[in-house]
Amino acid sequence: GQSIMEFALAIPFILVLLIGIIEAAWMMFFFSTVSISSRESARYGAALGVASDGTTVHYQDCAGIRAQARRLGAYVGLSDDDQIRVFFDSGPGTSQSRVCQPNNPISGVSQGQRIIVEVIGLYQPLVNIINIPAITFKSQSSYTIMTDIQISK
């Protein structure tokens, strides 16, 4: 009798603690996934080589850059092009020189410019016991584009 009563008194605290741990882990996973999506998409765009079509270089492949972000962010619902911004500038403190629109290759990007990928994810709690509002996580990553690197012996 007494052990059932103690269990009945303790179980709500144990469940709240367990749900809190799960919610914190989900939030960390969500934040990490948004960050990784941004970083790896920018990395794809700055990498040397051509896209799967065999002719478009990576930094001109707007659809490929966005597809990379969507692929990596699929577990957290990153699927909309409004959640992914891709643009170029000439370095910190400079303005955007080009914006990479969905399904539209970009031109006029030169050696030394930076590709910047911004990914925005809207975190929703798994269990909304205490009415936590949605939280927006934003991650921005940039890489310098090297369009032509000569390696000599």
PDB file of C-alpha atoms in Angstrom:
ATOM      1  CA  GLY A   1       0.000   0.000   0.000  1.00  0.00           C
ATOM      2  CA  GLN A   2       2.658   2.501   0.986  1.00  0.00           C
ATOM      3  CA  SER A   3       4.870   1.830  -2.027  1.00  0.00           C
ATOM      4  CA  ILE A   4       1.909   2.359  -4.410  1.00  0.00           C
ATOM      5  CA  MET A   5       1.171   5.667  -2.726  1.00  0.00           C
ATOM      6  CA  GLU A   6       4.817   6.777  -2.974  1.00  0.00           C
ATOM      7  CA  PHE A   7       4.869   5.746  -6.630  1.00  0.00           C
ATOM      8  CA  ALA A   8       1.655   7.674  -7.302  1.00  0.00           C
ATOM      9  CA  LEU A   9       3.177  10.793  -5.718  1.00  0.00           C
ATOM     10  CA  ALA A  10       6.541  10.440  -7.498  1.00  0.00           C
ATOM     11  CA  ILE A  11       5.383   9.502 -11.022  1.00  0.00           C
ATOM     12  CA  PRO A  12       4.239  13.030 -12.066  1.00  0.00           C
ATOM     13  CA  PHE A  13       7.666  14.456 -11.178  1.00  0.00           C
ATOM     14  CA  ILE A  14       9.447  11.619 -12.945  1.00  0.00           C
ATOM     15  CA  LEU A  15       7.324  12.101 -16.091  1.00  0.00           C
ATOM     16  CA  VAL A  16       7.856  15.870 -16.141  1.00  0.00           C
ATOM     17  CA  LEU A  17      11.597  15.328 -15.765  1.00  0.00           C
ATOM     18  CA  LEU A  18      11.614  12.710 -18.527  1.00  0.00           C
ATOM     19  CA  ILE A  19       9.579  14.916 -20.881  1.00  0.00           C
ATOM     20  CA  GLY A  20      11.909  17.839 -20.120  1.00  0.00           C
ATOM     21  CA  ILE A  21      14.959  15.754 -21.001  1.00  0.00           C
ATOM     22  CA  ILE A  22      13.356  14.573 -24.246  1.00  0.00           C
ATOM     23  CA  GLU A  23      12.291  18.129 -25.159  1.00  0.00           C
ATOM     24  CA  ALA A  24      15.776  19.523 -24.465  1.00  0.00           C
ATOM     25  CA  ALA A  25      17.330  16.784 -26.594  1.00  0.00           C
ATOM     26  CA  TRP A  26      14.874  17.510 -29.435  1.00  0.00           C
ATOM     27  CA  MET A  27      15.691  21.230 -29.267  1.00  0.00           C
ATOM     28  CA  MET A  28      19.437  20.524 -29.394  1.00  0.00           C
ATOM     29  CA  PHE A  29      18.945  18.144 -32.324  1.00  0.00           C
ATOM     30  CA  PHE A  30      16.829  20.745 -34.126  1.00  0.00           C
ATOM     31  CA  PHE A  31      19.401  23.511 -33.607  1.00  0.00           C
ATOM     32  CA  SER A  32      22.250  21.218 -34.673  1.00  0.00           C
ATOM     33  CA  THR A  33      20.405  20.123 -37.819  1.00  0.00           C
ATOM     34  CA  VAL A  34      19.661  23.722 -38.873  1.00  0.00           C
ATOM     35  CA  SER A  35      23.316  24.615 -38.323  1.00  0.00           C
ATOM     36  CA  ILE A  36      24.615  21.591 -40.235  1.00  0.00           C
ATOM     37  CA  SER A  37      22.204  22.273 -43.128  1.00  0.00           C
ATOM     38  CA  SER A  38      23.521  25.796 -43.466  1.00  0.00           C
ATOM     39  CA  ARG A  39      27.182  24.834 -43.206  1.00  0.00           C
ATOM     40  CA  GLU A  40      27.069  21.883 -45.596  1.00  0.00           C
ATOM     41  CA  SER A  41      25.026  23.793 -48.194  1.00  0.00           C
ATOM     42  CA  ALA A  42      27.560  26.633 -48.184  1.00  0.00           C
ATOM     43  CA  ARG A  43      30.337  24.077 -48.386  1.00  0.00           C
ATOM     44  CA  TYR A  44      28.679  22.435 -51.400  1.00  0.00           C
ATOM     45  CA  GLY A  45      28.371  25.823 -53.109  1.00  0.00           C
ATOM     46  CA  ALA A  46      32.026  26.720 -52.509  1.00  0.00           C
ATOM     47  CA  ALA A  47      33.426  23.325 -53.517  1.00  0.00           C
ATOM     48  CA  LEU A  48      35.341  22.976 -56.755  1.00  0.00           C
ATOM     49  CA  GLY A  49      33.795  20.810 -59.428  1.00  0.00           C
ATOM     50  CA  VAL A  50      30.562  20.591 -61.346  1.00  0.00           C
ATOM     51  CA  ALA A  51      27.035  19.649 -60.360  1.00  0.00           C
ATOM     52  CA  SER A  52      25.338  16.407 -61.353  1.00  0.00           C
ATOM     53  CA  ASP A  53      24.366  17.849 -64.770  1.00  0.00           C
ATOM     54  CA  GLY A  54      28.068  17.868 -65.708  1.00  0.00           C
ATOM     55  CA  THR A  55      28.243  21.505 -66.785  1.00  0.00           C
ATOM     56  CA  THR A  56      27.149  23.817 -63.932  1.00  0.00           C
ATOM     57  CA  VAL A  57      29.809  24.641 -61.353  1.00  0.00           C
ATOM     58  CA  HIS A  58      28.702  24.259 -57.738  1.00  0.00           C
ATOM     59  CA  TYR A  59      28.499  27.966 -56.860  1.00  0.00           C
ATOM     60  CA  GLN A  60      26.140  28.544 -59.810  1.00  0.00           C
ATOM     61  CA  ASP A  61      23.935  25.555 -58.916  1.00  0.00           C
ATOM     62  CA  CYS A  62      21.225  27.333 -56.895  1.00  0.00           C
ATOM     63  CA  ALA A  63      18.898  24.331 -57.025  1.00  0.00           C
ATOM     64  CA  GLY A  64      21.676  22.000 -55.876  1.00  0.00           C
ATOM     65  CA  ILE A  65      22.640  24.241 -52.948  1.00  0.00           C
ATOM     66  CA  ARG A  66      19.021  24.376 -51.789  1.00  0.00           C
ATOM     67  CA  ALA A  67      18.566  20.628 -52.337  1.00  0.00           C
ATOM     68  CA  GLN A  68      21.562  20.014 -50.082  1.00  0.00           C
ATOM     69  CA  ALA A  69      19.981  22.108 -47.308  1.00  0.00           C
ATOM     70  CA  ARG A  70      16.611  20.371 -47.714  1.00  0.00           C
ATOM     71  CA  ARG A  71      18.208  16.915 -47.706  1.00  0.00           C
ATOM     72  CA  LEU A  72      20.123  17.559 -44.495  1.00  0.00           C
ATOM     73  CA  GLY A  73      17.235  19.378 -42.817  1.00  0.00           C
ATOM     74  CA  ALA A  74      14.507  16.901 -43.730  1.00  0.00           C
ATOM     75  CA  TYR A  75      14.243  15.541 -40.165  1.00  0.00           C
ATOM     76  CA  VAL A  76      13.260  18.958 -38.823  1.00  0.00           C
ATOM     77  CA  GLY A  77      10.839  19.850 -41.604  1.00  0.00           C
ATOM     78  CA  LEU A  78      13.154  22.028 -43.690  1.00  0.00           C
ATOM     79  CA  SER A  79      11.444  21.788 -47.036  1.00  0.00           C
ATOM     80  CA  ASP A  80      10.407  25.270 -48.154  1.00  0.00           C
ATOM     81  CA  ASP A  81      12.641  27.529 -50.244  1.00  0.00           C
ATOM     82  CA  ASP A  82      11.517  30.438 -48.032  1.00  0.00           C
ATOM     83  CA  GLN A  83      13.519  28.809 -45.233  1.00  0.00           C
ATOM     84  CA  ILE A  84      16.740  28.851 -47.289  1.00  0.00           C
ATOM     85  CA  ARG A  85      18.491  32.021 -48.480  1.00  0.00           C
ATOM     86  CA  VAL A  86      21.577  31.862 -50.689  1.00  0.00           C
ATOM     87  CA  PHE A  87      23.507  34.987 -51.594  1.00  0.00           C
ATOM     88  CA  PHE A  88      26.994  36.235 -52.339  1.00  0.00           C
ATOM     89  CA  ASP A  89      29.110  39.137 -51.096  1.00  0.00           C
ATOM     90  CA  SER A  90      32.743  40.297 -51.230  1.00  0.00           C
ATOM     91  CA  GLY A  91      33.543  39.746 -47.568  1.00  0.00           C
ATOM     92  CA  PRO A  92      32.505  40.791 -44.060  1.00  0.00           C
ATOM     93  CA  GLY A  93      30.856  44.208 -43.935  1.00  0.00           C
ATOM     94  CA  THR A  94      29.997  44.302 -47.643  1.00  0.00           C
ATOM     95  CA  SER A  95      26.540  44.229 -49.160  1.00  0.00           C
ATOM     96  CA  GLN A  96      24.983  41.356 -51.065  1.00  0.00           C
ATOM     97  CA  SER A  97      26.084  41.329 -54.672  1.00  0.00           C
ATOM     98  CA  ARG A  98      23.962  38.449 -55.962  1.00  0.00           C
ATOM     99  CA  VAL A  99      21.003  36.444 -54.698  1.00  0.00           C
ATOM    100  CA  CYS A 100      20.596  32.824 -55.730  1.00  0.00           C
ATOM    101  CA  GLN A 101      16.922  32.244 -56.585  1.00  0.00           C
ATOM    102  CA  PRO A 102      15.375  28.754 -56.579  1.00  0.00           C
ATOM    103  CA  ASN A 103      15.866  26.839 -59.859  1.00  0.00           C
ATOM    104  CA  ASN A 104      17.761  29.741 -61.413  1.00  0.00           C
ATOM    105  CA  PRO A 105      21.516  29.428 -62.070  1.00  0.00           C
ATOM    106  CA  ILE A 106      23.537  32.476 -61.112  1.00  0.00           C
ATOM    107  CA  SER A 107      26.338  34.152 -63.039  1.00  0.00           C
ATOM    108  CA  GLY A 108      28.837  36.913 -62.395  1.00  0.00           C
ATOM    109  CA  VAL A 109      30.376  35.385 -59.279  1.00  0.00           C
ATOM    110  CA  SER A 110      34.115  35.910 -59.189  1.00  0.00           C
ATOM    111  CA  GLN A 111      37.190  34.571 -57.426  1.00  0.00           C
ATOM    112  CA  GLY A 112      37.303  35.515 -53.738  1.00  0.00           C
ATOM    113  CA  GLN A 113      33.613  36.287 -53.280  1.00  0.00           C
ATOM    114  CA  ARG A 114      31.781  34.496 -50.478  1.00  0.00           C
ATOM    115  CA  ILE A 115      28.751  32.281 -50.710  1.00  0.00           C
ATOM    116  CA  ILE A 116      26.449  32.726 -47.735  1.00  0.00           C
ATOM    117  CA  VAL A 117      23.679  30.260 -46.923  1.00  0.00           C
ATOM    118  CA  GLU A 118      21.109  31.142 -44.293  1.00  0.00           C
ATOM    119  CA  VAL A 119      18.752  28.440 -43.032  1.00  0.00           C
ATOM    120  CA  ILE A 120      15.739  29.230 -40.856  1.00  0.00           C
ATOM    121  CA  GLY A 121      13.927  26.534 -38.908  1.00  0.00           C
ATOM    122  CA  LEU A 122      10.814  26.900 -36.760  1.00  0.00           C
ATOM    123  CA  TYR A 123      11.111  24.729 -33.657  1.00  0.00           C
ATOM    124  CA  GLN A 124       7.852  23.326 -32.289  1.00  0.00           C
ATOM    125  CA  PRO A 125       7.905  21.467 -28.945  1.00  0.00           C
ATOM    126  CA  LEU A 126       7.095  17.763 -29.168  1.00  0.00           C
ATOM    127  CA  VAL A 127       4.929  17.831 -26.033  1.00  0.00           C
ATOM    128  CA  ASN A 128       3.307  21.188 -25.417  1.00  0.00           C
ATOM    129  CA  ILE A 129       2.440  20.811 -21.738  1.00  0.00           C
ATOM    130  CA  ILE A 130       3.349  24.335 -20.616  1.00  0.00           C
ATOM    131  CA  ASN A 131       2.509  26.193 -23.836  1.00  0.00           C
ATOM    132  CA  ILE A 132       6.027  26.946 -25.047  1.00  0.00           C
ATOM    133  CA  PRO A 133       5.814  29.170 -28.137  1.00  0.00           C
ATOM    134  CA  ALA A 134       7.546  28.224 -31.385  1.00  0.00           C
ATOM    135  CA  ILE A 135      11.192  29.289 -31.517  1.00  0.00           C
ATOM    136  CA  THR A 136      12.951  30.384 -34.701  1.00  0.00           C
ATOM    137  CA  PHE A 137      16.477  29.071 -35.142  1.00  0.00           C
ATOM    138  CA  LYS A 138      18.592  30.766 -37.799  1.00  0.00           C
ATOM    139  CA  SER A 139      22.019  29.664 -38.945  1.00  0.00           C
ATOM    140  CA  GLN A 140      24.215  31.469 -41.444  1.00  0.00           C
ATOM    141  CA  SER A 141      27.383  29.979 -42.919  1.00  0.00           C
ATOM    142  CA  SER A 142      29.801  31.436 -45.436  1.00  0.00           C
ATOM    143  CA  TYR A 143      32.684  30.118 -47.494  1.00  0.00           C
ATOM    144  CA  THR A 144      35.048  31.888 -49.869  1.00  0.00           C
ATOM    145  CA  ILE A 145      34.745  30.770 -53.477  1.00  0.00           C
ATOM    146  CA  MET A 146      37.900  29.750 -55.277  1.00  0.00           C
ATOM    147  CA  THR A 147      36.939  29.601 -58.948  1.00  0.00           C
ATOM    148  CA  ASP A 148      40.352  28.931 -60.396  1.00  0.00           C
ATOM    149  CA  ILE A 149      43.231  27.482 -58.434  1.00  0.00           C
ATOM    150  CA  GLN A 150      46.470  26.716 -60.258  1.00  0.00           C
ATOM    151  CA  ILE A 151      48.676  24.116 -58.650  1.00  0.00           C
ATOM    152  CA  SER A 152      52.210  24.017 -59.954  1.00  0.00           C
ATOM    153  CA  LYS A 153      55.044  21.613 -59.237  1.00  0.00           C
TER     154      LYS A 153
END
